[in-house]
Amino acid sequence: MKKNYLKKALSVFIASAVAVSLCGCSSGKGSEQTTAAQTEEKTTAAVSQAGTDAQETGQDVVNHAVREGFPITDEEITLVVGVPAVNAAYEAKWEDYTWIKELEQTTGVKLEFRVYNGGEDVSLMFASRDYPDISFKVGSTKQIQDAALGGDIYPLNDLIDEWSPNWKKLFSENDMARRLVTFDDGNIYSLPQIRDEPSNSDLRDQWLINKVWLDELGLDVPTTTEEYYNALKAFKDNAGRGSIPENVIPLYIVRIFQNVGGAMDIFGSFGVRTCANGTVTVSDDGKIEYNYASDDMVEPLLYLRRLFEEGLIPYDCLTASGENYTTMTLSEPAVVGSYFAYHNAHPDVYTAIPPLDSGNGKKPMIRSQTNWIVQNCFTIYSNCKYPEVAMRLADTIADPDWSVQSLYGTFSDGYTVKNDDGTYLIIGAEDEKVGQSAPVVRVPQLLSRETADKLIYDENSNQGVRAAAVKNVYKDYSIPKKNLYLDIQLTTEQTDRVSELLKDLNDCRNTTVDNWMLNGGIEEGWDDYVSQMKNLGLEEYLSILQEAYDDFNSK
Amino acid sequence: MKRRKRSASDRVFMIVNHMIAFFFLIGCLYPLWFVVIASVSDPSLVTSGQVFLWPKKINLIGYQTMLEQKEIWIGYKNTILYTAVGTAYNLCLTIPAAYALSVRTLPFRRFFNMFFLVTMFIGGGMIPTYLLIKNLRLINTFWVMVIPGGVGAWNLILCRNFFTENIPLELKDATRIDGGSEFAIFFRVVLPLSKAILAVMLLFFAVGHWNSFRSALLYIRDTDRYPLPLVLRNLLMKSTVTDDLSSSGISMNRLLGMQGLKYCVIIVASLPVLVLYPFIQKYFVKGVMVGSVKG
C-alpha cells in the first residue's frame, strides 16, 4: 500500500515537473518575444525623446551622442563590447591594449569587454539572447541574420547616414562593399572590416626557397617546375653537406588544401585557379568554378605525387598541424628548403620566388585573398541604450589614424609614426610585441585603398618584406579580384545546404588526394573521383552559389 | 610458511598476465613521461617528433616563458580560490544532507531520495541553465564557479550509503542515552567516524573544481576570472596558425616561443592534484567501495 502511494506521488511529481517545465518554455518564449518588441518600442521612444531633448536645449546632442568632435558623448557612458578571445599570441588583455585605453580616453566611452572563446559560447549568446551592447567580430552571417529577423539587432543604415561620415563615404564610394553587407531586406546589420591593403590581400602566401643553400650548391633560383624539382632534389642529395642538415626537408607543406602553408600554389603554377579564403573561384565570364575536380588538376597532382614519392615532401605533411608547420619552418638553423608562408621570417635565408612555369602553356598564378573585406565585425544589439554613441565609436575606429594604429600598433608605443605629409611609417615589431599594443585584426577597421597607399613599411619588418615581394615578385601573377568569390550572403536554407554539401565534397577531395599522394594511381582513379564528386552534389553546390552570385550582381 | 607450488599453466598465466599489465602500465605512464620530457626539450624537436624517450636539447625556456605570462598565474590563483571555496561549500551541503537522508526516521525520506535521484536523469540543458544563471545574476561573477552544482546526486548517494552502513544505530542510541542531541550525534560521533568518506568527497569535489572549465567557458566573460584550465585550453587551442593570425602583424617567431609553453603549463596545472592523490589514496578504496557489497 505504502509503496503504491509513493509511486503515485512520484508519478504525479514527475508529471507536474514536466508540465511546469513545458509551461515554463512556452511562457518564456512568449515573454521574450514581447520583451524584444518592447525594447524596440523603448529604444525608438528613447531616441525620439532624446531628439526632442536636444531640440529643446538647442545643442547637437542626441541620446548623449555629440555630433562632432571629441569626446563623443556628453557624459561618461559605458558600452559592453562582445569580443573574440585573447589569443595566445595576441598577448594583452583587451582592457590593457594601449590602443583601447587611448580610444576610451578620446571618445569618453568606457568599454567593458565580454570575451567569447569560440563557437559554443557565441551560439549560447545568440540562443539565450543575452547580448552585449555591441560586438566586434562575434557571430556568423547566419547568426546575425537570424538575430536580425528576431529584432535583436539594430539596422544601421540610418545611423550610418547620420553619425558615421567615414562609413558613409566608404559605402558611397565602394559599391561592392555596400552590397556585400546589405541584407535581403535592404538593411545593414553589421559593419565589415575593410583592409584594402595590397601587401595583405593581393597575395596569400609567399613562395619561399632557401637561397643560402641554392648559393652553396651553385644553383640559380628556379623559374620552372622542373628546375624547382631539381633544386629540391639537390637539397636532398646534399643532405649533411655545408649548411644543409642531415634531416633536411626539401619542401614543407601543411596538408594539401590548407589555406595557410598548403600546396595550392603548386596548382597555380600549372594554371589552375584556386582561392585562398574559399573553395570556388569565378571564371572570366562570370561562371562559378570548382577547379579541384577539373581535368587541369591531373598534371599538378602528378607533379606533387612525384615530390612525395621521391621523399622531397615528407608524408608527415599530409597530417601536419599548424604547430608542426610553425616549428619546422621557423627552426634555426633551417631544416626546410622551401615552404609557403604569409611572412618571410628569415629574409636573410629565404627568398620569395614567383609561381613557376610548368611548360604547359598556361600562365602561372598565385593565390590572392578576399579578406580586403570581412563581414560581421561591428554589430549593435537592440538592448544597447546608446546606438548613436556606438555608431560614433565605430566611426572613430574607422578613422585612418585609428585604423592604422589598431592594425600595426600605436603611435605612442612607437610601432607606427604619422608623418607630416599624411603618410604612415610602419616600423614593425622589432620586439615582436605589437600584440600588446593593439588588438590587430579583431576590430572593425576601415583601411581604404586610399589610406593603404599612404602606408610606408619599414623594409626590414615582416610586413615590409612582404610588401616588397607583393610589389616586385607577385604583381603580375596574383589572381585578380574579379576572379575571387566573395562571401555573398545566402539565405538561411542556402547556407545550411551549402555547408552540408561542402563538407562532403571536401572530405571526398581530401581523402582521395591524400590517398593518391601516398599510393599514386591518379590517372587511373581520376574519372572515378570526378564522378564521385558529382554524386556528392558538386553541381548543386555550384548552382546555389551561381544563383546567389547572379542575384548579387543584378542588385 | 612454504609457498604453494604453482602448476605450469598457472605460471604461464602469471607471466602473460604480468606482461599485459606491464603494457597497460607503459600505456598509462608514457603520455605523462612525454609531457615531462617535452616540457624541457627544444619545441621544434618535439613537434617534429624527434623527442621520444629522452629529452633533447634540454632547456627551460618554456618554464621561463610561463613565468612571464601573467594570465597563467591569475588563472592559477583563481583555480585555487574556486577549488577551496567550492569544495568547502560542496562538503557543507553534501555531508549533512547525506547524513539526514541516512536517518531512517526522517519524514518523507523516500520522497527526498527520489527528489535528488531525479536530477541524475533529468538535467536542465545548456540554454535553460544559462538563462537561470543569468537571472540569478551570477554571470561573470566569482560565485558562478562555486554555487551551481553544490550537491552532486552521485556523491550524495555515496555518502548516504556510507552513513547507513557504517554507523551502527546503537552508537546513536548510546549518545542519546548519554544526553547528546542530534547535532552532537552528527558532529561528535558520526563525522569523526567518517573520515574515509570525507576524504573521498574532498578529493572528488576538489578535482572536479580543479579541472572544471566548461562553466567558466559558458559563464565567465572576464579574463581576470578565468580558471587555469580555461587559460590552458585557450593556450592549446589557439597557439596554432589561423588565417586571421597569419594576416596580422604578429610575428610567427612569437608563436614559436609559445609552443614549448603548453607542456610546462600542463605539468604545473596537474602538479597539485598529483601531490594530493597519494595522501588521500589510503582512504580512497575504502570510501569508494562503500555500498558495492551488501553484507
Coordinates of C-alpha atoms in Angstrom, one line a residue, chain A residues 14-513:
Chain A
I14 CA 7.3 14.0 -12.4
A15 CA 4.2 14.7 -14.5
S16 CA 3.8 18.1 -12.8
A17 CA 7.5 18.8 -13.2
V18 CA 7.3 18.1 -16.9
A19 CA 4.1 20.2 -17.2
V20 CA 5.8 23.1 -15.3
S21 CA 8.8 22.9 -17.5
L22 CA 6.7 22.9 -20.6
C23 CA 4.7 25.9 -19.4
G24 CA 8.0 27.5 -18.5
C25 CA 9.3 27.1 -22.0
S26 CA 6.3 28.4 -23.8
S27 CA 5.7 31.3 -21.4
G28 CA 9.4 32.0 -21.6
K29 CA 9.3 32.3 -25.3
G30 CA 6.2 34.5 -25.2
S31 CA 7.7 36.8 -22.8
E32 CA 11.0 37.0 -24.7
Q33 CA 9.1 38.0 -27.8
T34 CA 7.3 40.7 -26.0
T35 CA 10.5 41.9 -24.5
A36 CA 12.1 42.1 -27.9
A37 CA 9.2 44.1 -29.1
Q38 CA 9.2 46.2 -26.0
T39 CA 12.8 47.0 -26.3
E40 CA 12.3 48.1 -29.8
E41 CA 9.5 50.4 -28.7
K42 CA 11.5 51.6 -25.8
T43 CA 14.5 52.4 -27.9
T44 CA 12.6 54.2 -30.5
A45 CA 10.9 56.1 -27.7
A46 CA 14.3 56.8 -26.1
V47 CA 15.7 58.0 -29.4
S48 CA 12.8 60.4 -30.1
Q49 CA 12.8 61.5 -26.5
A50 CA 16.4 62.3 -26.7
G51 CA 15.9 64.0 -30.0
T52 CA 13.3 66.4 -28.5
D53 CA 15.6 67.0 -25.6
A54 CA 18.3 68.1 -27.9
Q55 CA 16.0 70.3 -29.8
E56 CA 14.9 71.9 -26.6
T57 CA 18.3 72.6 -25.3
G58 CA 19.5 73.7 -28.8
Q59 CA 22.6 71.6 -28.6
D60 CA 23.5 69.0 -31.2
V61 CA 23.4 66.1 -28.7
V62 CA 21.1 63.1 -29.4
N63 CA 20.8 60.5 -26.7
H64 CA 24.2 61.5 -25.2
A65 CA 25.9 61.4 -28.6
V66 CA 27.7 64.5 -29.6
R67 CA 27.6 65.1 -33.3
E68 CA 31.1 66.3 -33.9
G69 CA 34.4 66.4 -32.1
F70 CA 35.7 64.6 -29.1
P71 CA 34.6 63.3 -26.6
I72 CA 31.8 61.8 -28.5
T73 CA 29.4 61.8 -25.5
D74 CA 28.2 64.5 -23.2
E75 CA 28.7 62.3 -20.1
E76 CA 30.7 59.1 -19.5
I77 CA 28.9 56.2 -20.9
T78 CA 29.7 52.5 -20.6
L79 CA 29.3 50.2 -23.5
V80 CA 29.5 46.4 -23.1
V81 CA 31.5 45.0 -26.0
G82 CA 31.5 41.4 -27.0
V83 CA 34.9 40.5 -28.4
P84 CA 36.7 37.3 -29.6
A85 CA 39.1 35.7 -27.2
V86 CA 42.5 36.7 -26.4
N87 CA 44.7 34.5 -28.4
A88 CA 47.8 33.1 -27.1
A89 CA 49.8 35.2 -29.5
Y90 CA 47.7 38.3 -29.0
E91 CA 49.1 38.7 -25.6
A92 CA 47.5 41.5 -23.7
K93 CA 44.0 41.5 -22.3
W94 CA 41.5 43.7 -24.1
E95 CA 41.5 46.3 -21.4
D96 CA 45.2 46.6 -21.5
Y97 CA 45.9 47.4 -25.1
T98 CA 47.3 50.9 -25.4
W99 CA 45.0 51.4 -28.4
I100 CA 41.9 50.6 -26.3
K101 CA 42.9 52.9 -23.5
E102 CA 43.5 55.7 -25.9
L103 CA 40.3 55.1 -27.6
E104 CA 38.4 55.2 -24.3
Q105 CA 40.2 58.4 -23.4
T106 CA 39.5 60.1 -26.6
T107 CA 35.9 59.1 -27.1
G108 CA 34.8 59.4 -23.4
V109 CA 33.2 56.0 -23.7
K110 CA 34.1 53.4 -21.2
L111 CA 34.4 49.9 -22.8
E112 CA 33.6 46.9 -20.8
F113 CA 34.6 43.6 -22.5
R114 CA 32.9 40.3 -22.6
V115 CA 35.2 37.8 -24.1
Y116 CA 33.8 35.0 -26.2
N117 CA 36.1 32.0 -26.6
G118 CA 34.6 30.3 -29.6
G119 CA 31.7 28.6 -31.3
E120 CA 30.0 27.3 -28.1
D121 CA 29.7 30.5 -26.1
V122 CA 28.8 32.5 -29.2
S123 CA 26.0 30.2 -30.0
L124 CA 24.8 30.4 -26.5
M125 CA 24.8 34.2 -26.6
F126 CA 22.6 34.1 -29.7
A127 CA 20.4 31.3 -28.3
S128 CA 19.8 32.8 -24.9
R129 CA 19.6 36.3 -26.4
D130 CA 21.8 37.6 -23.7
Y131 CA 23.7 40.2 -25.8
P132 CA 26.3 42.8 -25.0
D133 CA 25.6 46.3 -26.3
I134 CA 27.9 46.0 -29.3
S135 CA 30.3 43.3 -30.6
F136 CA 33.4 43.2 -32.7
K137 CA 33.8 40.1 -34.9
V138 CA 31.4 38.0 -33.0
G139 CA 28.8 35.8 -34.8
S140 CA 28.5 34.4 -38.3
T141 CA 26.4 35.8 -41.1
K142 CA 23.7 33.2 -40.3
Q143 CA 23.6 34.0 -36.6
I144 CA 23.4 37.7 -37.3
Q145 CA 20.8 37.2 -40.0
D146 CA 18.6 35.1 -37.6
A147 CA 19.0 37.5 -34.7
A148 CA 18.1 40.4 -37.0
L149 CA 15.0 38.6 -38.1
G150 CA 14.1 38.3 -34.4
G151 CA 14.5 42.0 -33.9
D152 CA 17.6 41.8 -31.7
I153 CA 19.9 43.8 -33.9
Y154 CA 19.8 47.5 -34.8
P155 CA 19.6 48.2 -38.5
L156 CA 22.5 50.5 -39.1
N157 CA 21.5 52.3 -42.3
D158 CA 20.1 55.5 -40.7
L159 CA 22.7 55.5 -38.0
I160 CA 25.5 55.4 -40.6
D161 CA 24.0 58.2 -42.6
E162 CA 23.6 60.4 -39.6
W163 CA 26.6 59.5 -37.4
S164 CA 29.3 58.0 -39.4
P165 CA 30.9 60.1 -42.2
N166 CA 33.7 57.5 -42.6
W167 CA 31.5 54.6 -43.3
K168 CA 29.0 56.7 -45.3
K169 CA 31.9 57.7 -47.5
L170 CA 33.1 54.2 -47.9
F171 CA 29.7 52.8 -48.8
S172 CA 29.1 55.6 -51.3
E173 CA 32.4 55.0 -53.0
N174 CA 32.7 51.3 -52.7
D175 CA 29.5 49.8 -54.1
M176 CA 30.8 46.2 -53.8
A177 CA 31.3 46.7 -50.1
R178 CA 27.8 48.2 -49.6
R179 CA 26.1 45.4 -51.5
L180 CA 28.1 42.7 -49.6
V181 CA 27.0 43.9 -46.2
T182 CA 23.4 44.7 -47.1
F183 CA 20.9 42.0 -46.2
D184 CA 17.9 40.9 -48.3
D185 CA 15.6 43.3 -46.5
G186 CA 17.8 46.3 -47.6
N187 CA 19.3 46.8 -44.1
I188 CA 22.8 46.7 -42.9
Y189 CA 23.0 44.9 -39.6
S190 CA 26.7 44.7 -39.3
L191 CA 29.7 46.7 -40.4
P192 CA 32.6 44.9 -42.0
Q193 CA 36.3 45.2 -41.6
I194 CA 37.9 46.8 -44.6
R195 CA 41.6 46.3 -45.2
D196 CA 42.2 47.1 -48.8
E197 CA 45.9 46.9 -48.5
P198 CA 47.8 45.3 -51.4
S199 CA 50.5 43.9 -49.1
N200 CA 47.8 41.9 -47.4
S201 CA 45.1 41.0 -49.8
D202 CA 47.0 40.8 -53.1
L203 CA 48.7 37.6 -52.0
R204 CA 48.1 34.7 -49.7
D205 CA 51.4 33.0 -49.2
Q206 CA 54.9 33.9 -50.4
W207 CA 56.6 31.0 -52.0
L208 CA 59.9 30.8 -50.2
I209 CA 63.1 29.0 -51.1
N210 CA 66.3 28.7 -49.1
K211 CA 68.7 31.0 -51.0
V212 CA 71.7 30.1 -48.9
W213 CA 71.5 26.5 -49.9
L214 CA 70.9 27.4 -53.5
D215 CA 74.1 29.5 -53.5
E216 CA 76.1 26.8 -51.8
L217 CA 75.0 24.3 -54.4
G218 CA 75.7 26.8 -57.2
L219 CA 72.1 26.7 -58.4
D220 CA 70.0 29.5 -59.8
V221 CA 66.7 30.5 -58.3
P222 CA 64.3 28.1 -60.1
T223 CA 61.8 29.5 -62.5
T224 CA 60.2 26.4 -63.9
T225 CA 58.6 23.4 -62.2
E226 CA 61.4 21.2 -63.4
E227 CA 64.2 23.5 -62.1
Y228 CA 62.3 23.6 -58.8
Y229 CA 62.1 19.8 -58.7
N230 CA 65.9 19.7 -59.4
A231 CA 66.6 22.2 -56.7
L232 CA 64.6 20.2 -54.1
K233 CA 66.3 17.1 -55.2
A234 CA 69.7 18.7 -54.9
F235 CA 68.8 19.7 -51.3
K236 CA 68.0 16.2 -50.5
D237 CA 71.1 14.7 -52.3
N238 CA 73.4 17.1 -50.5
A239 CA 71.9 16.5 -47.0
G240 CA 74.7 16.8 -44.4
R241 CA 76.9 18.9 -46.6
G242 CA 77.6 22.6 -46.0
S243 CA 74.7 24.2 -44.1
I244 CA 72.2 21.6 -45.3
P245 CA 71.4 19.4 -42.3
E246 CA 71.2 15.6 -42.4
N247 CA 67.4 15.6 -41.7
V248 CA 66.7 18.2 -44.5
I249 CA 63.1 18.6 -45.6
P250 CA 63.2 19.9 -49.2
L251 CA 59.6 21.1 -49.3
Y252 CA 57.4 21.5 -46.3
I253 CA 53.6 21.9 -46.6
V254 CA 50.7 21.7 -44.1
R255 CA 48.4 19.2 -45.8
I256 CA 47.5 19.8 -49.4
F257 CA 44.5 22.1 -49.3
Q258 CA 45.3 24.1 -46.2
N259 CA 44.9 27.8 -46.7
V260 CA 48.0 28.8 -44.7
G261 CA 51.1 26.9 -45.9
G262 CA 49.3 24.3 -48.1
A263 CA 50.3 23.2 -51.5
M264 CA 47.7 25.1 -53.6
D265 CA 50.1 27.4 -55.1
I266 CA 51.7 24.5 -56.9
F267 CA 48.4 24.0 -58.7
G268 CA 48.6 27.7 -59.5
S269 CA 51.9 27.1 -61.3
F270 CA 50.1 24.8 -63.6
G271 CA 47.5 27.4 -64.4
V272 CA 44.8 26.1 -62.1
R273 CA 43.0 28.9 -60.4
T274 CA 42.5 28.4 -56.7
C275 CA 41.3 30.7 -54.0
A276 CA 42.7 31.4 -50.6
N277 CA 39.7 32.0 -48.4
G278 CA 37.2 29.8 -50.2
T279 CA 36.7 26.8 -52.3
V280 CA 35.4 28.3 -55.6
T281 CA 36.6 30.9 -57.9
V282 CA 34.9 32.9 -60.7
S283 CA 35.9 32.4 -64.3
D284 CA 36.4 35.4 -66.6
D285 CA 32.9 35.1 -68.0
G286 CA 31.3 35.1 -64.6
K287 CA 30.8 31.3 -64.0
I288 CA 31.4 29.8 -60.6
E289 CA 34.1 27.1 -61.0
Y290 CA 35.3 24.4 -58.7
N291 CA 38.8 23.6 -60.1
Y292 CA 39.7 20.8 -57.8
A293 CA 37.7 18.5 -59.9
S294 CA 38.7 19.9 -63.3
D295 CA 40.9 17.9 -65.6
D296 CA 43.6 20.5 -65.3
M297 CA 44.3 19.2 -61.8
V298 CA 45.8 15.9 -63.1
E299 CA 49.1 17.4 -64.1
P300 CA 49.9 19.2 -60.9
L301 CA 48.7 16.3 -58.8
L302 CA 51.1 14.0 -60.7
Y303 CA 53.9 16.5 -60.1
L304 CA 53.0 16.7 -56.4
R305 CA 52.9 12.9 -56.2
R306 CA 56.4 12.8 -57.7
L307 CA 57.7 15.1 -55.0
F308 CA 56.1 12.9 -52.3
E309 CA 57.3 9.7 -53.9
E310 CA 60.9 10.8 -54.1
G311 CA 60.9 12.0 -50.5
L312 CA 61.1 15.6 -51.4
I313 CA 58.0 16.2 -49.3
P314 CA 57.7 14.1 -46.2
Y315 CA 54.5 12.0 -45.9
D316 CA 54.0 13.6 -42.4
C317 CA 53.0 16.7 -44.2
L318 CA 49.6 15.1 -45.1
T319 CA 48.7 15.2 -41.4
A320 CA 50.7 18.1 -40.3
S321 CA 49.2 20.6 -37.9
G322 CA 49.8 24.4 -37.8
E323 CA 52.1 23.8 -34.9
N324 CA 54.3 21.4 -36.8
Y325 CA 54.4 24.0 -39.6
T326 CA 55.5 26.8 -37.3
T327 CA 58.2 24.9 -35.6
M328 CA 59.6 23.3 -38.8
T329 CA 59.6 26.3 -41.0
L330 CA 61.0 28.6 -38.4
S331 CA 63.6 26.4 -36.9
E332 CA 67.1 27.7 -36.7
P333 CA 69.3 26.7 -38.3
A334 CA 67.0 26.0 -41.2
V335 CA 65.9 22.4 -42.0
V336 CA 63.3 23.3 -44.6
G337 CA 64.3 24.0 -48.2
S338 CA 61.1 25.6 -49.4
Y339 CA 57.7 26.5 -47.9
F340 CA 54.7 28.8 -48.3
A341 CA 54.1 31.5 -45.7
Y342 CA 52.4 34.8 -45.2
H343 CA 55.6 36.3 -43.6
N344 CA 59.1 35.6 -44.6
A345 CA 60.5 35.5 -41.0
H346 CA 64.1 34.9 -42.2
P347 CA 64.6 37.1 -45.3
D348 CA 68.4 36.6 -45.0
V349 CA 67.9 32.9 -45.6
Y350 CA 64.8 32.5 -47.7
T351 CA 63.8 34.4 -50.8
A352 CA 60.4 34.7 -52.4
I353 CA 60.0 33.2 -55.9
P354 CA 57.2 33.8 -58.3
P355 CA 54.9 30.9 -59.3
L356 CA 56.8 28.5 -61.6
D357 CA 56.4 27.9 -65.3
S358 CA 55.1 24.4 -65.8
G359 CA 55.7 24.4 -69.6
N360 CA 52.1 23.5 -70.3
G361 CA 51.5 26.9 -71.9
K362 CA 49.2 28.2 -69.2
K363 CA 50.0 31.3 -67.3
P364 CA 51.2 30.6 -63.8
M365 CA 49.3 32.3 -61.0
I366 CA 49.4 32.6 -57.2
R367 CA 46.6 33.0 -54.7
S368 CA 45.3 36.3 -53.5
Q369 CA 42.9 36.9 -50.7
T370 CA 39.3 38.0 -50.4
N371 CA 39.9 39.4 -47.0
W372 CA 40.0 43.0 -48.1
I373 CA 36.5 42.9 -46.7
V374 CA 35.5 40.7 -43.7
Q375 CA 31.8 40.8 -42.8
N376 CA 30.1 40.9 -39.4
C377 CA 32.7 42.9 -37.5
F378 CA 30.6 45.5 -35.7
T379 CA 27.0 44.9 -34.5
I380 CA 24.8 46.9 -32.3
Y381 CA 22.2 44.9 -30.4
S382 CA 18.8 46.2 -29.6
N383 CA 19.4 46.3 -25.9
C384 CA 22.1 48.9 -26.4
K385 CA 20.7 52.2 -25.0
Y386 CA 23.1 54.4 -26.9
P387 CA 23.2 53.3 -30.5
E388 CA 24.2 56.8 -31.7
V389 CA 27.2 56.8 -29.4
A390 CA 28.1 53.2 -30.5
M391 CA 28.0 54.4 -34.2
R392 CA 30.2 57.3 -33.4
L393 CA 32.6 54.9 -31.8
A394 CA 32.6 52.8 -34.9
D395 CA 33.2 55.9 -36.9
T396 CA 36.2 56.8 -34.7
I397 CA 37.7 53.4 -35.2
A398 CA 37.1 53.8 -39.0
D399 CA 39.2 56.9 -39.0
P400 CA 42.5 56.3 -40.8
D401 CA 44.7 57.1 -37.8
W402 CA 42.8 54.8 -35.5
S403 CA 42.6 52.0 -38.1
V404 CA 46.3 52.1 -38.9
Q405 CA 47.2 52.1 -35.2
S406 CA 44.8 49.3 -34.4
L407 CA 46.5 47.1 -37.0
Y408 CA 50.1 47.9 -36.6
G409 CA 50.5 49.3 -33.0
T410 CA 50.0 52.7 -31.7
F411 CA 52.0 55.9 -32.4
S412 CA 52.6 56.3 -28.6
D413 CA 54.2 52.8 -28.3
G414 CA 56.4 53.6 -31.2
Y415 CA 55.2 51.0 -33.6
T416 CA 53.8 53.5 -36.1
V417 CA 54.6 57.1 -37.0
K418 CA 52.4 59.6 -38.7
N419 CA 54.4 61.8 -40.9
D420 CA 53.6 65.4 -41.7
D421 CA 52.6 64.7 -45.2
G422 CA 49.9 62.3 -44.0
T423 CA 51.8 59.1 -44.7
Y424 CA 52.3 56.5 -42.0
L425 CA 55.5 54.8 -41.3
I426 CA 55.0 51.2 -40.2
I427 CA 58.1 50.4 -38.1
G428 CA 57.1 46.8 -37.4
A429 CA 57.5 44.9 -34.3
E430 CA 61.2 44.5 -33.5
D431 CA 60.4 43.1 -30.1
E432 CA 57.5 41.1 -31.6
K433 CA 55.1 42.5 -29.1
V434 CA 52.8 44.6 -31.2
G435 CA 50.1 42.2 -29.9
Q436 CA 50.4 44.0 -26.6
S437 CA 49.8 47.4 -28.1
A438 CA 46.9 46.9 -30.4
P439 CA 44.1 44.4 -31.0
V440 CA 45.4 43.9 -34.5
V441 CA 42.8 42.3 -36.8
R442 CA 40.0 42.0 -34.3
V443 CA 38.3 45.4 -34.5
P444 CA 36.3 46.9 -37.4
Q445 CA 39.0 48.8 -39.1
L446 CA 38.4 50.8 -42.2
L447 CA 41.6 50.8 -44.2
S448 CA 40.6 52.0 -47.6
R449 CA 42.9 51.7 -50.6
E450 CA 43.4 55.5 -50.3
T451 CA 44.8 55.1 -46.8
A452 CA 46.7 51.9 -47.6
D453 CA 48.6 53.8 -50.3
K454 CA 49.9 56.1 -47.6
L455 CA 51.5 53.3 -45.6
I456 CA 55.3 53.1 -45.8
Y457 CA 56.7 49.9 -44.4
D458 CA 60.0 49.7 -42.7
E459 CA 61.8 47.4 -45.2
N460 CA 63.2 45.2 -42.5
S461 CA 59.9 44.5 -40.9
N462 CA 58.0 41.3 -41.8
Q463 CA 55.2 43.3 -43.4
G464 CA 57.8 45.4 -45.3
V465 CA 59.5 42.3 -46.7
R466 CA 56.1 41.0 -47.7
A467 CA 55.0 44.3 -49.3
A468 CA 58.2 44.3 -51.3
A469 CA 57.6 40.8 -52.5
V470 CA 54.0 41.5 -53.4
K471 CA 55.1 44.5 -55.5
N472 CA 58.3 43.1 -57.1
V473 CA 57.7 39.4 -57.4
Y474 CA 54.0 38.6 -57.4
K475 CA 52.4 41.6 -59.0
D476 CA 51.8 40.0 -62.4
Y477 CA 50.8 36.6 -61.0
S478 CA 48.3 37.2 -58.2
I479 CA 44.7 36.2 -59.1
P480 CA 42.7 39.4 -59.8
K481 CA 39.8 40.4 -57.5
K482 CA 37.2 39.8 -60.2
N483 CA 38.1 36.1 -60.2
L484 CA 37.5 35.7 -56.5
Y485 CA 34.3 34.6 -55.0
L486 CA 33.4 36.9 -52.1
D487 CA 31.4 35.9 -49.1
I488 CA 28.0 36.7 -50.6
Q489 CA 25.1 36.5 -48.2
L490 CA 22.9 33.4 -48.8
T491 CA 19.5 32.7 -47.4
T492 CA 19.4 30.5 -44.3
E493 CA 18.3 27.4 -46.3
Q494 CA 21.1 28.0 -48.8
T495 CA 23.7 28.4 -46.1
D496 CA 22.7 25.1 -44.5
R497 CA 22.6 23.2 -47.7
V498 CA 25.9 24.7 -48.9
S499 CA 27.8 23.8 -45.7
E500 CA 26.3 20.3 -45.8
L501 CA 27.4 19.8 -49.4
L502 CA 30.8 21.4 -48.9
K503 CA 31.6 19.1 -46.1
D504 CA 31.0 16.0 -48.2
L505 CA 32.9 17.5 -51.1
N506 CA 35.9 18.5 -49.1
D507 CA 36.0 15.1 -47.3
C508 CA 36.0 13.3 -50.6
R509 CA 38.6 15.6 -52.1
N510 CA 40.9 15.4 -49.2
T511 CA 40.9 11.7 -48.7
T512 CA 41.1 10.9 -52.4
V513 CA 44.1 13.3 -52.9

